[in-house]
Short mmCIF file of C-alpha atoms and ligand atoms in Angstrom, two decimals:
data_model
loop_
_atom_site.label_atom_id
_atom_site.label_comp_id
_atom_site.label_asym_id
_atom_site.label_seq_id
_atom_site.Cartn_x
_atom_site.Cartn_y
_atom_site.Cartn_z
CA UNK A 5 -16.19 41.86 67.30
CA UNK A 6 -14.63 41.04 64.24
CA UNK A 7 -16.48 38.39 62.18
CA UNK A 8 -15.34 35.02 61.03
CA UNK A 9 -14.22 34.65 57.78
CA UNK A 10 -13.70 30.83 56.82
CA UNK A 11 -10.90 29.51 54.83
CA UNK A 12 -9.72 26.18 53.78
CA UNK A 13 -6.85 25.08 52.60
CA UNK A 14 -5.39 24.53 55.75
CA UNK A 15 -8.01 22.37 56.75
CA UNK A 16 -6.64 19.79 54.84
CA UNK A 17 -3.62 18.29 56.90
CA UNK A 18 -0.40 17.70 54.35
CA UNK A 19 2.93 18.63 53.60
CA UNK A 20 3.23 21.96 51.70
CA UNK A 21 5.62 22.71 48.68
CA UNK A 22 5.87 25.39 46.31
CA UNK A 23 4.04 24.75 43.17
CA UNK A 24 6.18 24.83 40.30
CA UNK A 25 5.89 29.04 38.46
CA UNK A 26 7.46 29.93 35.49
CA UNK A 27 7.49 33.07 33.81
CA UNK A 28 5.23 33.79 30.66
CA UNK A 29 8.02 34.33 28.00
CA UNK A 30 9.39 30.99 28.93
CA UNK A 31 6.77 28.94 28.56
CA UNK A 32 6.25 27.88 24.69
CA UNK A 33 2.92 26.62 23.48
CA UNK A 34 3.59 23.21 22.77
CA UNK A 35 5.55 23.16 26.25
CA UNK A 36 2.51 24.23 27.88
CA UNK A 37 0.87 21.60 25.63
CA UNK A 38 3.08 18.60 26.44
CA UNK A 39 4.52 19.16 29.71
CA UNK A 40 1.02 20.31 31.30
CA UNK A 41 -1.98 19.38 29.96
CA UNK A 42 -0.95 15.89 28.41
CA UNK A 43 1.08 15.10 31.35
CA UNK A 44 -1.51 16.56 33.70
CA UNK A 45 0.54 18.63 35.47
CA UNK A 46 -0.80 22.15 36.97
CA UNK A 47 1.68 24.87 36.91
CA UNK A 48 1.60 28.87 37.64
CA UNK A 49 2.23 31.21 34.77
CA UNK A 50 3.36 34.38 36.11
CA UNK A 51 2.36 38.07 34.39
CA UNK A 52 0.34 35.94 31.65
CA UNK A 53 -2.14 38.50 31.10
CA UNK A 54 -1.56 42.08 32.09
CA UNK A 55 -1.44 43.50 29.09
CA UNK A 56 -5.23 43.07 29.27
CA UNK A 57 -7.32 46.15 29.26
CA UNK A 58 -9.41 44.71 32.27
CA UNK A 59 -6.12 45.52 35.08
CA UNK A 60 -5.73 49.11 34.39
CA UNK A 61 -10.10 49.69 34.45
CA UNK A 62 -11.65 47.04 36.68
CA UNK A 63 -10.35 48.02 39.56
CA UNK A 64 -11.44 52.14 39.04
CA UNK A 65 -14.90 52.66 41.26
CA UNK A 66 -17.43 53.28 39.19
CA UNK A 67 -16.22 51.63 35.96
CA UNK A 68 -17.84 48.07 36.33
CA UNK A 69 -21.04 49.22 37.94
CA UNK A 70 -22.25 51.11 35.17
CA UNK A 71 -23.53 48.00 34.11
CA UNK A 72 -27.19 47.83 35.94
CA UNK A 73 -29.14 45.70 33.19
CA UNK A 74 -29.58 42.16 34.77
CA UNK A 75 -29.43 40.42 38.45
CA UNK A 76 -27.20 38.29 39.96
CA UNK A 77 -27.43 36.29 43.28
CA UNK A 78 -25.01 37.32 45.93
CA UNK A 79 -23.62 34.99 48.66
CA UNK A 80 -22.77 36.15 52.19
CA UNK A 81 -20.68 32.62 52.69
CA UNK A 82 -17.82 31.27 50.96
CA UNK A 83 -18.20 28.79 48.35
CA UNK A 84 -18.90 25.90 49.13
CA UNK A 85 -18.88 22.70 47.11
CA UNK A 86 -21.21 21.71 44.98
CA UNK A 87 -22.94 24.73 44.34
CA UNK A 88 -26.56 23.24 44.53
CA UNK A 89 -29.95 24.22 44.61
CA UNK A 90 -29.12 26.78 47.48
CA UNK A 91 -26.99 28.54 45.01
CA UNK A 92 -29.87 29.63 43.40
CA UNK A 93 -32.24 30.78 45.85
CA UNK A 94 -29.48 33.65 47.01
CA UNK A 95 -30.55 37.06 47.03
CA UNK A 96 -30.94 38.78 44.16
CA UNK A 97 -29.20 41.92 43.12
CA UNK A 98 -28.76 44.51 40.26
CA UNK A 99 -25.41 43.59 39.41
CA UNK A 100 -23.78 47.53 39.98
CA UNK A 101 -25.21 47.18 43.26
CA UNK A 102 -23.81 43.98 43.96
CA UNK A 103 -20.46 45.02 42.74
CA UNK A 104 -20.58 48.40 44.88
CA UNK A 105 -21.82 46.05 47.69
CA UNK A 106 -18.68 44.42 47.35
CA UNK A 107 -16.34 47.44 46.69
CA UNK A 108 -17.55 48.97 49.82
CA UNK A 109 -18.08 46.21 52.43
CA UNK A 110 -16.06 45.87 55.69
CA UNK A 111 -12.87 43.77 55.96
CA UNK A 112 -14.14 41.11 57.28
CA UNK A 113 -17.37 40.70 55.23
CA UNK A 114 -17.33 37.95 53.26
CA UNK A 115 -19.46 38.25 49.56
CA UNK A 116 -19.19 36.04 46.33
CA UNK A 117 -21.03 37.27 43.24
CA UNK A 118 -20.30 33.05 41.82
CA UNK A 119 -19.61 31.78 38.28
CA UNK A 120 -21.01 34.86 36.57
CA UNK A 121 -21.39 35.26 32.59
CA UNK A 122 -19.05 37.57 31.14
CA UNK A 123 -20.97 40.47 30.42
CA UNK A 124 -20.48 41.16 26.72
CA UNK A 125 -20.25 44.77 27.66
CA UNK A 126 -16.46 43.90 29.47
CA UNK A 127 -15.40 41.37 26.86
CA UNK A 128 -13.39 43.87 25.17
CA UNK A 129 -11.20 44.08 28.21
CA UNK A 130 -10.13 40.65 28.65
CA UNK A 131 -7.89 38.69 25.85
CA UNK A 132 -5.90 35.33 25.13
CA UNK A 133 -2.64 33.39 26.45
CA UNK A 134 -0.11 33.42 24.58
CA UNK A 135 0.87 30.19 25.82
CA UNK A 136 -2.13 28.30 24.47
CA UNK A 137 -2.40 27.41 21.21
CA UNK A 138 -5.88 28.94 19.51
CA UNK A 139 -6.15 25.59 17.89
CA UNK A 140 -6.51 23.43 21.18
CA UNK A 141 -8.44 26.60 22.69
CA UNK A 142 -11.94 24.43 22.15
CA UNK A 143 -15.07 24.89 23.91
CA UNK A 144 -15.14 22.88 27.14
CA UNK A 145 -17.20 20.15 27.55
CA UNK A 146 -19.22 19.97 30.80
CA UNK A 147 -18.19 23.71 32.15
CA UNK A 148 -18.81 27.09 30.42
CA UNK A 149 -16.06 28.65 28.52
CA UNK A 150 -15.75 31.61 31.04
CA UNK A 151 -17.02 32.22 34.41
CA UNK A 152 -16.29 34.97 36.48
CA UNK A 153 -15.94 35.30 40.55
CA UNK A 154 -16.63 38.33 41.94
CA UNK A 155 -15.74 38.40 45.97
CA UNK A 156 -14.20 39.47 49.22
CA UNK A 157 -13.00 37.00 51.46
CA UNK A 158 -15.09 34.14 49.69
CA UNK A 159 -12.86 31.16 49.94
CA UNK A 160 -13.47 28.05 47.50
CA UNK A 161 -14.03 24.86 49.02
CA UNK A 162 -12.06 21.66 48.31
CA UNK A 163 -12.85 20.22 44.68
CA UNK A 164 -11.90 18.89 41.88
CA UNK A 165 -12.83 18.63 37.78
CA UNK A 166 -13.66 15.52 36.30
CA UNK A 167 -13.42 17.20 32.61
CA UNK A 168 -12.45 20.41 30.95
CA UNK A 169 -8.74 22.08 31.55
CA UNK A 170 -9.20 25.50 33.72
CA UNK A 171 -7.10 28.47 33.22
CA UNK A 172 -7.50 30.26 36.84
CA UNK A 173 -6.89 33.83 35.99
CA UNK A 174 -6.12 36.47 38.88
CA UNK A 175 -7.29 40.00 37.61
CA UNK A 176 -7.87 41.63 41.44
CA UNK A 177 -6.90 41.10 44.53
CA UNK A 178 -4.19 37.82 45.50
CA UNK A 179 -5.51 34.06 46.57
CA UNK A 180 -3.53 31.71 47.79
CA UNK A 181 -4.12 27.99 46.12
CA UNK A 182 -3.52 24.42 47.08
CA UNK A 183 -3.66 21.49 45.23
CA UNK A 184 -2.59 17.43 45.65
CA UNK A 185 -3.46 14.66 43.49
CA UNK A 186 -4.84 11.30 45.18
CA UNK A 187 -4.11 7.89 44.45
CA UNK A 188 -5.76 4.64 44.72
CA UNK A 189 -4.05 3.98 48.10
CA UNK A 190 -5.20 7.22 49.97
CA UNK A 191 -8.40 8.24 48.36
CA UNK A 192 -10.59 7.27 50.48
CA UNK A 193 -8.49 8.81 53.23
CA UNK A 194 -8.81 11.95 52.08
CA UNK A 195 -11.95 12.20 49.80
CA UNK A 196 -14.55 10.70 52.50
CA UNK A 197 -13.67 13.21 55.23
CA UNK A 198 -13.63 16.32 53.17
CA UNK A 199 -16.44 14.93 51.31
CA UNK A 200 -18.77 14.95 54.90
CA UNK A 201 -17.38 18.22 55.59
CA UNK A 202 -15.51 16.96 58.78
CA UNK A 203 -12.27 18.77 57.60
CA UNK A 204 -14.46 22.41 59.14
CA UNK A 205 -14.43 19.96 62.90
CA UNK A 206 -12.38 21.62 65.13
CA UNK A 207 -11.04 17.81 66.24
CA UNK A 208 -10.71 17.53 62.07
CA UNK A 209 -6.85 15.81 62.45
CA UNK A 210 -8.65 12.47 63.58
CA UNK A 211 -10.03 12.01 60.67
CA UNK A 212 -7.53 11.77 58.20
CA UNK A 213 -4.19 9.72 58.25
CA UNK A 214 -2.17 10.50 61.46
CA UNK A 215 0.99 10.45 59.26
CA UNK A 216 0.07 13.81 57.51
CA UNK A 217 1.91 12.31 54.37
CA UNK A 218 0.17 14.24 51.89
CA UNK A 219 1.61 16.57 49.59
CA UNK A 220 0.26 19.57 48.97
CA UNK A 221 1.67 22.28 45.81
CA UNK A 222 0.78 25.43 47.05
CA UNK A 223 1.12 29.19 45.42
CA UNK A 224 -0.15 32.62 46.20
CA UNK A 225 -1.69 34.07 42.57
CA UNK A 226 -1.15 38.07 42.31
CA UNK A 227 -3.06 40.46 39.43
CA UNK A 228 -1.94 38.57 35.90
CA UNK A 229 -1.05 35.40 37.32
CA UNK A 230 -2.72 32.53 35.72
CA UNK A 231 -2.90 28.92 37.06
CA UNK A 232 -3.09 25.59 34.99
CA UNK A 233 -5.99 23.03 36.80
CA UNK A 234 -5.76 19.89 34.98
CA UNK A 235 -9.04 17.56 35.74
CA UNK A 236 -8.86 15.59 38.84
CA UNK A 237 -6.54 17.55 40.71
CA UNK A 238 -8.16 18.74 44.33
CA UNK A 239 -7.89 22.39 44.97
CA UNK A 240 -9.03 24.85 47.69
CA UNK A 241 -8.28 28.68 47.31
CA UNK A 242 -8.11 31.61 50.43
CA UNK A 243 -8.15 35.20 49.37
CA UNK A 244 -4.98 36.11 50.23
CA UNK A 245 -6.06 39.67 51.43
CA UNK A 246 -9.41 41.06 52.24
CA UNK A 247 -9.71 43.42 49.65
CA UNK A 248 -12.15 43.01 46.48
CA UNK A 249 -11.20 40.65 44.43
CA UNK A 250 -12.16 39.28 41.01
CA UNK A 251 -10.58 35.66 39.31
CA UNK A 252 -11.98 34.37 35.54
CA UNK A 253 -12.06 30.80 35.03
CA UNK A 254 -11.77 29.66 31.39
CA UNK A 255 -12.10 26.42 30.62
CA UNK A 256 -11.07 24.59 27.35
CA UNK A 257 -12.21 20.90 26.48
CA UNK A 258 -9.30 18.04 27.27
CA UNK A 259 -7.85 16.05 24.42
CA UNK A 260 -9.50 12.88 24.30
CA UNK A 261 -6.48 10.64 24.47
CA UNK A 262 -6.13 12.17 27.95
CA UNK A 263 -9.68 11.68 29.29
CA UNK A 264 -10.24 9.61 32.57
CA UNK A 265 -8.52 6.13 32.95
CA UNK A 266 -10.85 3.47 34.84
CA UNK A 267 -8.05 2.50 36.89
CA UNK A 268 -8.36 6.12 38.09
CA UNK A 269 -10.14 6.09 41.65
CA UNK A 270 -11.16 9.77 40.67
CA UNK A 271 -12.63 8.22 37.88
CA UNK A 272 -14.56 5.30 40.05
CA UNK A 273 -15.72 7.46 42.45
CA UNK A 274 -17.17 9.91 39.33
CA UNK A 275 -19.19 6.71 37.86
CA UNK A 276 -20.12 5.12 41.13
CA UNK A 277 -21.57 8.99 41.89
CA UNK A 278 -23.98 9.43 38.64
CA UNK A 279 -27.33 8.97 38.89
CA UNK A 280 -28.66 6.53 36.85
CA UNK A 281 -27.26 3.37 35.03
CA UNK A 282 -27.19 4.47 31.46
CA UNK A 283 -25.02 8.14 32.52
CA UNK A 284 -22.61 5.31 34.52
CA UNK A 285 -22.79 3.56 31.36
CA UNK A 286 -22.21 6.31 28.95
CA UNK A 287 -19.29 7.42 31.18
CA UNK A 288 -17.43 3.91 31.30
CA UNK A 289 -17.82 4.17 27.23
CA UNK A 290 -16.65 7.81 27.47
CA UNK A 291 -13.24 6.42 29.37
CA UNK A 292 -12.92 2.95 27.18
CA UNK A 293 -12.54 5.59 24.13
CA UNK A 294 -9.95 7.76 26.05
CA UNK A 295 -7.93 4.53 26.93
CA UNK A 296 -7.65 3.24 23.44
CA UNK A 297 -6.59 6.19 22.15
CA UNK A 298 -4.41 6.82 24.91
CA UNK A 299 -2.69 2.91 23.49
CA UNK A 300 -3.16 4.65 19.54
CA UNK A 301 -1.88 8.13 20.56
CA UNK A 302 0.56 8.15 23.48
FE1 FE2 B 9 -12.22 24.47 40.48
#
């Protein structure tokens, strides 16, 4: 009997549309700039990156495993949200048997090798987008510049970023991504049940509003395709095959003028959620600043 592989995006009961794609020669940097990450609005840029080394060699057998010299923990589930302390008590693995583990599993197997390093070693096969500037290409400021996802079948539960811009970049395999943006009048609605998980019930549809009013943008991401994730913006994300796959995240820091506004319930939910006073604190500060210089710096 075949085994269960879990996705979610269509847990999450909405209306879907096609997220806005434009092709990579079209889109200018201060476009991108302007249009996307000042106005906070995620977009698909298709072919972005396959002139990188990484799409003609990653996908050879043999090529990335002949990397043995460090561990990595290897999940048999798909990844869930937040990562946690079970995160790191997975098995551990050399990572070319990890990545043969993967290359060689069944169909319906589902693996994640999660958030991995770039090894130095394959650095030289990965390179820039041309449609963001070098200049606003700064180092993020709660996530790591680069993190790699290594899977087959591993879906990515419901989330979103409070900081940092993310550059979702498909370099095997295709996922399919969803994404909506909340508002004061429906978080709740939508953040408690997914939140407690009841969006994996098999009665899930009682839980959130019976008028399934939600709007969801929705794309499938081939090899090359890259995807804009402003902060705040929910996403889930299906392997669109069941194939071996590998995405890079890379993160770069968000202007200031366009951090968090308090009004925000993202925002209230984020300092309601940290763990002591002063962090609360420090983050109302944090989005005080970002207002004023939103009022400065439009
Ligand atoms: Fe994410």
């Amino acid at each position: 009997m075949a085994k269960r592989v879990v996705k979610v995006i269509d847990l999450v009961p909405g209306r879907s549309v096609q997220l806005l794609s434009i092709d990579n020669q079209a889109l200018e940097q201060e476009k991108f700039w302007r249009d996307h990450v000042c106005a906070q609005e995620p977009i698909v840029i298709r072919k972005a990156v396959l002139d990188w080394p990484a799409f003609k060699k990653w996908g050879m057998p043999g090529y990335l495993e002949a990397l043995t010299n460090r561990q990595v923990g290897v999940s048999d589930t798909f990844n869930a949200s937040p990562a946690g302390v079970w995160h790191q008590n997975l098995p551990k693995y050399r990572l070319d048997e990890a990545i043969a583990r993967l290359r060689n599993a069944a169909p319906d197997d589902t693996f994640a090798i999660r958030a991995l390093p770039i090894p130095p070693e394959w650095r030289a096969d990965l390179g820039g987008y041309d449609f963001l500037n070098a200049h606003r290409d700064l180092p993020p400021r709660a996530y790591a510049r680069d993190r790699l996802f290594i899977y087959r079948n591993a879906s990515t539960e419901w989330h979103y970023h409070t900081t940092d811009e993310t550059l979702t970049t498909q370099i095997l395999g295709t996922k399919r991504i969803s994404m909506f943006k909340l508002s004061k009048e429906n978080w709740h609605a939508y953040a408690g049940p997914i939140r407690s998980n009841l969006h994996h019930m098999d009665e899930r549809a009682r839980f959130f509003p019976a008028d399934a009013s939600l709007t969801k943008f929705e794309a499938t991401l081939g090899p090359g395709d890259v995807l804009y994730i402003p902060p705040f913006w929910w996403h889930g994300v299906d392997p669109a095959d069941n194939g071996f796959g590998i995405t890079l995240a890379h993160c770069f820091r968000t202007p200031f003028n366009r951090l968090g506004s308090l009004s925000d319930p993202a925002v209230k939910d984020v300092i309601r959620a940290q763990g002591s006073l002063m962090l609360a604190l420090r983050m109302r500060a944090f989005v005080a600043l970002g207002s004023l210089s939103r009022i400065v710096n439009p």
